[in-house]
Short mmCIF file of C-alpha atoms and ligand atoms in Angstrom, two decimals:
data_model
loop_
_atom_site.label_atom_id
_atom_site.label_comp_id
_atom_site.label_asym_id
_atom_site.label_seq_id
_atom_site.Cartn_x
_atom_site.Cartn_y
_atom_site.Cartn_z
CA UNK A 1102 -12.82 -18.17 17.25
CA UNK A 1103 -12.77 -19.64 13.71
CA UNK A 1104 -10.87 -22.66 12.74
CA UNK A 1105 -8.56 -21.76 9.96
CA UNK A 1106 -9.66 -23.88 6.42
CA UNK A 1107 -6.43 -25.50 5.23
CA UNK A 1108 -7.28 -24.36 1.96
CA UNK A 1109 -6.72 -20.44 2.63
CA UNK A 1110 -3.02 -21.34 3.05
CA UNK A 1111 -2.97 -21.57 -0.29
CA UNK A 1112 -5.22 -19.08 -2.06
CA UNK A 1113 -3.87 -15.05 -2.30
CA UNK A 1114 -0.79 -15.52 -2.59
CA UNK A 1115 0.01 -12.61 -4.47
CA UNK A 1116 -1.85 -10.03 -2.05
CA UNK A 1117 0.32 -7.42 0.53
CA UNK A 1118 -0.75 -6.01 2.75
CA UNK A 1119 0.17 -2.60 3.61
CA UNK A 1120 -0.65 -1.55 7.35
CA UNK A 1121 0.70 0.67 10.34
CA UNK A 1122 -1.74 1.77 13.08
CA UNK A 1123 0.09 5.25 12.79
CA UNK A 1124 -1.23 7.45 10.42
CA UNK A 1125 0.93 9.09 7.71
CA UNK A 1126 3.68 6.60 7.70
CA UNK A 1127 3.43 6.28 4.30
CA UNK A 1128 1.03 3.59 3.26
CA UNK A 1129 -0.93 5.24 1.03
CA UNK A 1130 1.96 7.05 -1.21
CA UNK A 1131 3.56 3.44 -1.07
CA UNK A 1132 0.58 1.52 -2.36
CA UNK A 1133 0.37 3.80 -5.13
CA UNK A 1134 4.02 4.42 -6.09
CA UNK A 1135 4.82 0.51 -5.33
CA UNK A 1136 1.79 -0.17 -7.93
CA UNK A 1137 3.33 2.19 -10.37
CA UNK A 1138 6.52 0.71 -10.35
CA UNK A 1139 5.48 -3.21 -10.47
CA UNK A 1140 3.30 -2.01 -13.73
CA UNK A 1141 6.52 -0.18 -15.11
CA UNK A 1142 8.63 -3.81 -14.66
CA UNK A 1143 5.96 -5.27 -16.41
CA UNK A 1144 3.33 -6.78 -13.30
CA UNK A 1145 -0.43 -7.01 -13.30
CA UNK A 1146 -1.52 -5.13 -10.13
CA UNK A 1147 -5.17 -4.55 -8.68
CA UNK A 1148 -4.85 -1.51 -6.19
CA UNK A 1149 -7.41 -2.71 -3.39
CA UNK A 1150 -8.50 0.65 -1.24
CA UNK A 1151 -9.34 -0.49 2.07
CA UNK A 1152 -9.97 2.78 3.69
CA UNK A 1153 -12.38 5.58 4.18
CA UNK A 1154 -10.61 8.37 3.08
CA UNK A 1155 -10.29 6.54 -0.16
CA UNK A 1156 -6.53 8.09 -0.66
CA UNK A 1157 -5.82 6.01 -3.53
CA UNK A 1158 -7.72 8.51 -5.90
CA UNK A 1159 -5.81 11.38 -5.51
CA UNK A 1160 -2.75 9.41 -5.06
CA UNK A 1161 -3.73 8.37 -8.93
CA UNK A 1162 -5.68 11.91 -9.21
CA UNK A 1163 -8.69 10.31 -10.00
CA UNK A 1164 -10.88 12.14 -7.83
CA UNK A 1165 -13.27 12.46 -10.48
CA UNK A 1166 -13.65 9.03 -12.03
CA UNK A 1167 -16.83 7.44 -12.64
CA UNK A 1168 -16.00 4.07 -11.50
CA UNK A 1169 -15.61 5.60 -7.87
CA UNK A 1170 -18.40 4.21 -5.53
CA UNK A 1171 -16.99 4.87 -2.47
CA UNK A 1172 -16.22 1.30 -1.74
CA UNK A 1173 -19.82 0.19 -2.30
CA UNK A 1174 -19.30 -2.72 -4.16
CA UNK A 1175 -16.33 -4.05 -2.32
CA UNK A 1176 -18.35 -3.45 1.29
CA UNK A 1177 -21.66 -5.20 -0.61
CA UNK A 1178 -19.57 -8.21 -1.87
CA UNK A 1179 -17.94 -8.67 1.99
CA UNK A 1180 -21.49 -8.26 3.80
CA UNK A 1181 -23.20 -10.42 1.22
CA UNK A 1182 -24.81 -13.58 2.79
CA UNK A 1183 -24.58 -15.55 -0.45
CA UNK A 1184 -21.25 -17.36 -0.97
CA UNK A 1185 -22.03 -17.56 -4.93
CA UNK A 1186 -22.57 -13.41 -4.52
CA UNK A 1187 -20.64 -11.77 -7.73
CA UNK A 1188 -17.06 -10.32 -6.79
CA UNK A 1189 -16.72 -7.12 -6.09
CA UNK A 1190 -16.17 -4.45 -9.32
CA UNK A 1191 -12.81 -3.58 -10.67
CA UNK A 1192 -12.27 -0.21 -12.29
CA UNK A 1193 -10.11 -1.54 -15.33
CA UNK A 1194 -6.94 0.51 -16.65
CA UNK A 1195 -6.34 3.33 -14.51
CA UNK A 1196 -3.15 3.03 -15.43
CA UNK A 1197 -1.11 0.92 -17.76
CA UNK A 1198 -1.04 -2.65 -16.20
CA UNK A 1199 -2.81 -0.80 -12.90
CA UNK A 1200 -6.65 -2.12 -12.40
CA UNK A 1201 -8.59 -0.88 -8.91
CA UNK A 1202 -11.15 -1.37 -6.27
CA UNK A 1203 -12.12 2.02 -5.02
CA UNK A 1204 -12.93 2.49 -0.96
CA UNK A 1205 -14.04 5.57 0.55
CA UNK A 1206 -17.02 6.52 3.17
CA UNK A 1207 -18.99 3.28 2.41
CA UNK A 1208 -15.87 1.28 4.08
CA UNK A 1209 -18.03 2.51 7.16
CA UNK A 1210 -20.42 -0.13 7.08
CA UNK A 1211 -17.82 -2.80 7.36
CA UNK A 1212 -16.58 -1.28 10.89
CA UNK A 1213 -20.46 -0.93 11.79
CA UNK A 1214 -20.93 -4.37 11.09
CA UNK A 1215 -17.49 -5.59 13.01
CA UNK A 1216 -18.31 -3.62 15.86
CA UNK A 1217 -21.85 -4.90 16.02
CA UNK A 1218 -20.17 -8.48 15.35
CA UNK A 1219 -23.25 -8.91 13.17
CA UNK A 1220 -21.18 -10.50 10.21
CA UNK A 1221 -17.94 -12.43 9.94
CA UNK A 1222 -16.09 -9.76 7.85
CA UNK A 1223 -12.62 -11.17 8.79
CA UNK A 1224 -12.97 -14.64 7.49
CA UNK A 1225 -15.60 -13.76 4.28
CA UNK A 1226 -12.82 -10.95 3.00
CA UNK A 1227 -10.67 -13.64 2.49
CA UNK A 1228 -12.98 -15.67 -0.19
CA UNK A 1229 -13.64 -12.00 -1.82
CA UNK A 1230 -10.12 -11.38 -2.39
CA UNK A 1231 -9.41 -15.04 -3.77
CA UNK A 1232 -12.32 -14.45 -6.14
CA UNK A 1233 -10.60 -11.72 -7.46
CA UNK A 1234 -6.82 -12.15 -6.53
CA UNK A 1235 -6.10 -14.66 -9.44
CA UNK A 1236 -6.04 -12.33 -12.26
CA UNK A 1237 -3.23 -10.50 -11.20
CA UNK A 1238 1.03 -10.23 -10.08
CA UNK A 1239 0.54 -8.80 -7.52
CA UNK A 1240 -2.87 -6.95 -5.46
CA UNK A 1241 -2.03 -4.47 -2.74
CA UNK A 1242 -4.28 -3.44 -0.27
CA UNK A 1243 -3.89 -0.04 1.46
CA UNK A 1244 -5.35 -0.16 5.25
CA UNK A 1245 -6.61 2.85 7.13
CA UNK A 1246 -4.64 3.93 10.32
CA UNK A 1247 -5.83 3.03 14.11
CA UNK A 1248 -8.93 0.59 12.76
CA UNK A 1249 -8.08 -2.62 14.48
CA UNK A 1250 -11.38 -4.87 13.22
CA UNK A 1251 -10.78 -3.64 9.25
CA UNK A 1252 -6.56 -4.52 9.99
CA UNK A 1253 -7.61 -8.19 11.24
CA UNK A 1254 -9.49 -8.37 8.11
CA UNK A 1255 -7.27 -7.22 6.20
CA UNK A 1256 -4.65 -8.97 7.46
CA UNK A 1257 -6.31 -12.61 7.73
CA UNK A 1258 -6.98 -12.71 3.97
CA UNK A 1259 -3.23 -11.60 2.85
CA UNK A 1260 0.02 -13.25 2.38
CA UNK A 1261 2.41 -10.77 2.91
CA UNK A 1262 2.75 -7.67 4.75
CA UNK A 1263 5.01 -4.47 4.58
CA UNK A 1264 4.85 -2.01 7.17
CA UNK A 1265 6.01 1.76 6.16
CA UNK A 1266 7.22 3.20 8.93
CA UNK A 1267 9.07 6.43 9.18
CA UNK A 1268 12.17 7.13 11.34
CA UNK A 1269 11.29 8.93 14.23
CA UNK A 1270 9.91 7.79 17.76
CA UNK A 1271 6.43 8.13 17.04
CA UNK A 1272 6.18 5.36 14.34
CA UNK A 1273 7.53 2.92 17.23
CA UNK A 1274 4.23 2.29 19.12
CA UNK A 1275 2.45 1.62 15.71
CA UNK A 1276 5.38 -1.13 14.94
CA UNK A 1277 5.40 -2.16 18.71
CA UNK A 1278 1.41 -3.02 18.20
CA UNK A 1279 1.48 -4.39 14.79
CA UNK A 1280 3.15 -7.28 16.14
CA UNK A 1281 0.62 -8.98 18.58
CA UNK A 1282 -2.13 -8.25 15.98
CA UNK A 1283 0.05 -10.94 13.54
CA UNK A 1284 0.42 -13.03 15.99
CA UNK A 1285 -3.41 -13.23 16.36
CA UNK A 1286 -4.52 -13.46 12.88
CA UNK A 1287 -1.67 -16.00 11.95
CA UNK A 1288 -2.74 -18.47 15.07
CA UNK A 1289 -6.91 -18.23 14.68
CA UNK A 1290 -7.28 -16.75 10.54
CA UNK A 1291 -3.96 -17.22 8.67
CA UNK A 1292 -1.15 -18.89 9.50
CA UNK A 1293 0.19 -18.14 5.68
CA UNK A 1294 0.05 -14.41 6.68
CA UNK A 1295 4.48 -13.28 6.88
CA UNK A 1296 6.32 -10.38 6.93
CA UNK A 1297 7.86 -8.67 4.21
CA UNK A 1298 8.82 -5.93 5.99
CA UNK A 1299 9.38 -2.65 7.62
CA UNK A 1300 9.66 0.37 4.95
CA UNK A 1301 11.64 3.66 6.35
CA UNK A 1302 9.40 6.20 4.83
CA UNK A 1303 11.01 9.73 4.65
CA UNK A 1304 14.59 8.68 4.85
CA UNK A 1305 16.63 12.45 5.50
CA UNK A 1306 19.70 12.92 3.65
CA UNK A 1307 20.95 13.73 6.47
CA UNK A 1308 19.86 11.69 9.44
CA UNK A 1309 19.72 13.68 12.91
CA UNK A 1310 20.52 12.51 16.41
CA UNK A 1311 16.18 11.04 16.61
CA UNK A 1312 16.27 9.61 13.03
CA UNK A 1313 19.79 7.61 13.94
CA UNK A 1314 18.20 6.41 17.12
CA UNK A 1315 15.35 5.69 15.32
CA UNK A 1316 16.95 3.17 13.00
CA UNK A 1317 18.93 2.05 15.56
CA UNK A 1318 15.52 0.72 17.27
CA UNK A 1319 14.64 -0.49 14.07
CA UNK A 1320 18.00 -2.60 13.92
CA UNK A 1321 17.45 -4.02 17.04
CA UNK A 1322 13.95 -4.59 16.32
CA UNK A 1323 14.77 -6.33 13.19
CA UNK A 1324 15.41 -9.92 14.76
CA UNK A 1325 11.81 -10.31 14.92
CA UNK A 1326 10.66 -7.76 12.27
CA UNK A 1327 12.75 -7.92 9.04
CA UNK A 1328 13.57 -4.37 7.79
CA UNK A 1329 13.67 -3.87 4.08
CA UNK A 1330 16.58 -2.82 2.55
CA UNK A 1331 15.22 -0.12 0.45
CA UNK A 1332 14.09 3.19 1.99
CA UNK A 1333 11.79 6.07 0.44
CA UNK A 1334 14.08 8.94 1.11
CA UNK A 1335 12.44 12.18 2.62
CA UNK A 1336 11.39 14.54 -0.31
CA UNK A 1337 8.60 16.18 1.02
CA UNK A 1338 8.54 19.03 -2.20
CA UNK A 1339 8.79 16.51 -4.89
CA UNK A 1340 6.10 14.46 -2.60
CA UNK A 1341 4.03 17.50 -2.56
CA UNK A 1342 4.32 18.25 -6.21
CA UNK A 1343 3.25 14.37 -6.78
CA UNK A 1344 0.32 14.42 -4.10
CA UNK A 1345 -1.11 18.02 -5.78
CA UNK A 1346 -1.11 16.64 -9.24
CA UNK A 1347 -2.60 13.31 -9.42
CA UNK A 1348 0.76 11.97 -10.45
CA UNK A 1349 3.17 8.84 -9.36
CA UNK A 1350 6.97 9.71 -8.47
CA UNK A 1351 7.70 7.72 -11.90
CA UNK A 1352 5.27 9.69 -13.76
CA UNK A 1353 6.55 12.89 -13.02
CA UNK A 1354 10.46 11.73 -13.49
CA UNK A 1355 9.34 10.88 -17.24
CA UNK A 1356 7.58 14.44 -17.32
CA UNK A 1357 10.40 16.16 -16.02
CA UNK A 1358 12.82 14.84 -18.80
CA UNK A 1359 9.96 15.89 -21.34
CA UNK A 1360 10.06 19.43 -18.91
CA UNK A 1361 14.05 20.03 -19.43
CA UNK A 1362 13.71 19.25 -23.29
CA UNK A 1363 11.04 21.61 -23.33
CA UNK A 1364 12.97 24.22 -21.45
CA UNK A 1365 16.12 23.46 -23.50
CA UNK A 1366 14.53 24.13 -26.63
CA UNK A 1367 12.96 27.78 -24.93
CA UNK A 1368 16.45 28.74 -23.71
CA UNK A 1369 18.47 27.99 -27.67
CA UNK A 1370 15.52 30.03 -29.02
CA UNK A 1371 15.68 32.92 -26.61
CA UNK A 1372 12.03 31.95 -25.35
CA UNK A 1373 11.02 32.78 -21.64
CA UNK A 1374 11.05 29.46 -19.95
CA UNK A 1375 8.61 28.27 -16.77
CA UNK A 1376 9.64 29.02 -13.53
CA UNK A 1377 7.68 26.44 -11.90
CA UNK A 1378 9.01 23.40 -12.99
CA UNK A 1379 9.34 19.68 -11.28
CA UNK A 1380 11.95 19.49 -8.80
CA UNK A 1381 15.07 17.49 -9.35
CA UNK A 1382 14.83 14.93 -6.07
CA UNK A 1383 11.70 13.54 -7.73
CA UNK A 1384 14.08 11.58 -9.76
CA UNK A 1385 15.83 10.14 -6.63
CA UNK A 1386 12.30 9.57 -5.43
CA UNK A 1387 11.05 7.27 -9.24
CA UNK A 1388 14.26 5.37 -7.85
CA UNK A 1389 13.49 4.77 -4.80
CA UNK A 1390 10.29 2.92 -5.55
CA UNK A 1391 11.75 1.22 -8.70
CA UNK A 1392 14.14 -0.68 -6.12
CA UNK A 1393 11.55 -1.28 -3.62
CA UNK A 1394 9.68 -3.04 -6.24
CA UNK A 1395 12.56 -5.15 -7.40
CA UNK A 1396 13.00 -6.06 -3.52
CA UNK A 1397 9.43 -6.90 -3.21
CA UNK A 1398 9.67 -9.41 -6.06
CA UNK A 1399 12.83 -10.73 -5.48
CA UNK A 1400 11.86 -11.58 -1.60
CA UNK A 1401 8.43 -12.73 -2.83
CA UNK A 1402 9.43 -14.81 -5.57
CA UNK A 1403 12.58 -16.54 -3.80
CA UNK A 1404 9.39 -17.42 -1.26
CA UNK A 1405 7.32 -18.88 -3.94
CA UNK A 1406 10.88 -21.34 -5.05
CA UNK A 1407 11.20 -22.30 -1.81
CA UNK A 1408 7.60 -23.48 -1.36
CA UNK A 1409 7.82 -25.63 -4.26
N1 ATP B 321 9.10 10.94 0.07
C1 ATP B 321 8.38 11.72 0.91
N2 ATP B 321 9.01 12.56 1.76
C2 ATP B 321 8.30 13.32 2.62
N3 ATP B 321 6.95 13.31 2.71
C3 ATP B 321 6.28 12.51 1.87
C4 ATP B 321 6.96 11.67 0.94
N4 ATP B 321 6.03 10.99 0.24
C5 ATP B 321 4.83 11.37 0.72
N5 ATP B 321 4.96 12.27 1.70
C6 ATP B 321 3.89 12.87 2.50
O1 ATP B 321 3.60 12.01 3.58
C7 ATP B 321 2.24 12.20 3.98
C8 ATP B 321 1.58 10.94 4.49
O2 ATP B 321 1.58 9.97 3.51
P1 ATP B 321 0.41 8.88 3.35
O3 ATP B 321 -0.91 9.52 3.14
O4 ATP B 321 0.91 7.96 2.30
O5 ATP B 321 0.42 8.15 4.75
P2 ATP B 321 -0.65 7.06 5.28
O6 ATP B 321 0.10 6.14 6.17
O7 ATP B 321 -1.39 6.46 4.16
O8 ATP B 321 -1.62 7.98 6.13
P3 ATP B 321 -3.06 7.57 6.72
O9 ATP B 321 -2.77 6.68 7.89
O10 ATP B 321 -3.66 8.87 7.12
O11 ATP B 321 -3.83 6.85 5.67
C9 ATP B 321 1.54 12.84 2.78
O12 ATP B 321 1.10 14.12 3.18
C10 ATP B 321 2.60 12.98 1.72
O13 ATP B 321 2.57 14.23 1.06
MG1 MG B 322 -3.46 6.24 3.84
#
């Protein structure tokens, strides 16, 4: 096992983690929408996408954008032999304030080379991120589901970690297992590595007899897991709508006020107005992540004070 440097307690101290072994808890639309809103209060953010499915381009609806490489240059800059190799290439301005690392299909050859134990991915990630982690607020890093070696990596070269979970019994086991893996990286990688949180992802207005039991677990979990006070209530049209256009919950609250002008102005003039319009809740939903980010920098930034 690797000794941990004393000098990676101190470097990325700006980078989260998001990770759940469960897939579709939310870590992708969080990344995105958490990015969104940290630009909107002013933050620098780097969007770092760790996974293969690369969800963080239609999540910005980038699909088509010709800094995507798949992840090439981030997996080429981990796997590189050569300490003094060049950092790994940021796609500048995606968004206001909002640079990013793409991922995608070449993330493959990191989990080929893990498996194989051919290179130490785990500890060199670490050095990649701090050659790149400086310029920014805040970098986020969204992890793929169920992909323990790339979640140790991840994991050993971040400071903080959020967990989006939603509230029902099957995103238990991927909480239940998150912890141990923690454990691990903080005692052999990264003892810096702490919790920011559990996220409830999908919040219903009206919680049911599973989700109530559900956040009672959470409660009781939350001596040894803290549970963020902000929640991403369940939208799933307004999520839809989001996910289908290429647009964050924020973007599409300012578009829907642009929307009911527009409609305003048909209506007075006897115009025919569209049908198919934003919905409503995605104004809930902007909210939602605007307080989430204000949590994230209060409890991050109260952390930094109390370091000093
Ligand atoms: N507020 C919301 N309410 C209900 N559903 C939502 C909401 N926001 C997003 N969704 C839906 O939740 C689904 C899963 O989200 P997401 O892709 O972010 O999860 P994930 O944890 O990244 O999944 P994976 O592990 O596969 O990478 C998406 O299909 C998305 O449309
Ligand atoms: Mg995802």
């Amino acid at each position: 096992m690797p000794v941990v440097e004393p000098d990676q307690r101190h470097r990325n101290t700006n980078v989260i983690a998001l990770a759940n072994n469960k897939g579709g808890a939310g870590k992708s639309t969080i990344t995105a929408n958490l990015a969104g809103a940290l630009a909107a209060k002013g933050h620098k953010v780097l969007v770092m996408d760790i996974d293969l499915s690369g969800d963080m381009r239609a999540a910005f609806g980038i699909n088509d954008h010709p800094g995507n490489d798949e992840g090439e240059s981030l997996v080429s800059s981990i796997l590189s032999r050569d300490a003094a190799a060049p950092p790994p290439r940021i796609v500048t301005g995606i968004r206001p304030g909002i640079d990013w690392i793409p991922g995608g299909m070449q993330i493959w050859y990191l989990v080929v080379s893990a498996i194989r134990d051919e290179f130490p991915i785990t500890t060199r990630f670490a050095d990649v991120l701090a050659q790149v982690s400086g310029g920014y607020d805040y970098v986020l890093l969204d992890c793929p589901p169920s992909n323990p070696p790339l979640q140790e990596m991840v994991l050993a070269g971040s400071r903080w970690l959020i967990v989006p979970a939603r509230p029902d019994p099957t995103n238990w086991d991927g909480l239940r297992k998150i912890g141990p893996v923690v454990k691990h990286v903080r005692q052999y990688y990264n003892p810096a590595l702490s919790w920011l949180g559990v996220v409830i992802f999908g919040l219903p207005a009206n919680a049911s007899r599973i989700t109530r039991i559900s956040l009672d677990y959470l409660g009781a979990a939350s001596g040894t897991v803290p549970v963020l006070d902000s929640t991403i209530r369940y939208q799933s049209a307004a999520a839809l709508g989001s996910q289908m256009s290429g647009r964050l919950a924020l973007e599409m609250a300012t578009d829907r006020k642009t929307e009911t002008a527009q409609v305003i102005t048909a209506l007075r003039n006897g115009q025919e107005v569209n049908t198919d319009r934003i919905p409503s809740s995605i104004d809930n939903l902007a909210n939602d992540y605007m307080r989430l980010a204000d949590e994230i920098v209060t409890r991050t930034q109260t952390a930094k004070v109390g370091a000093r």
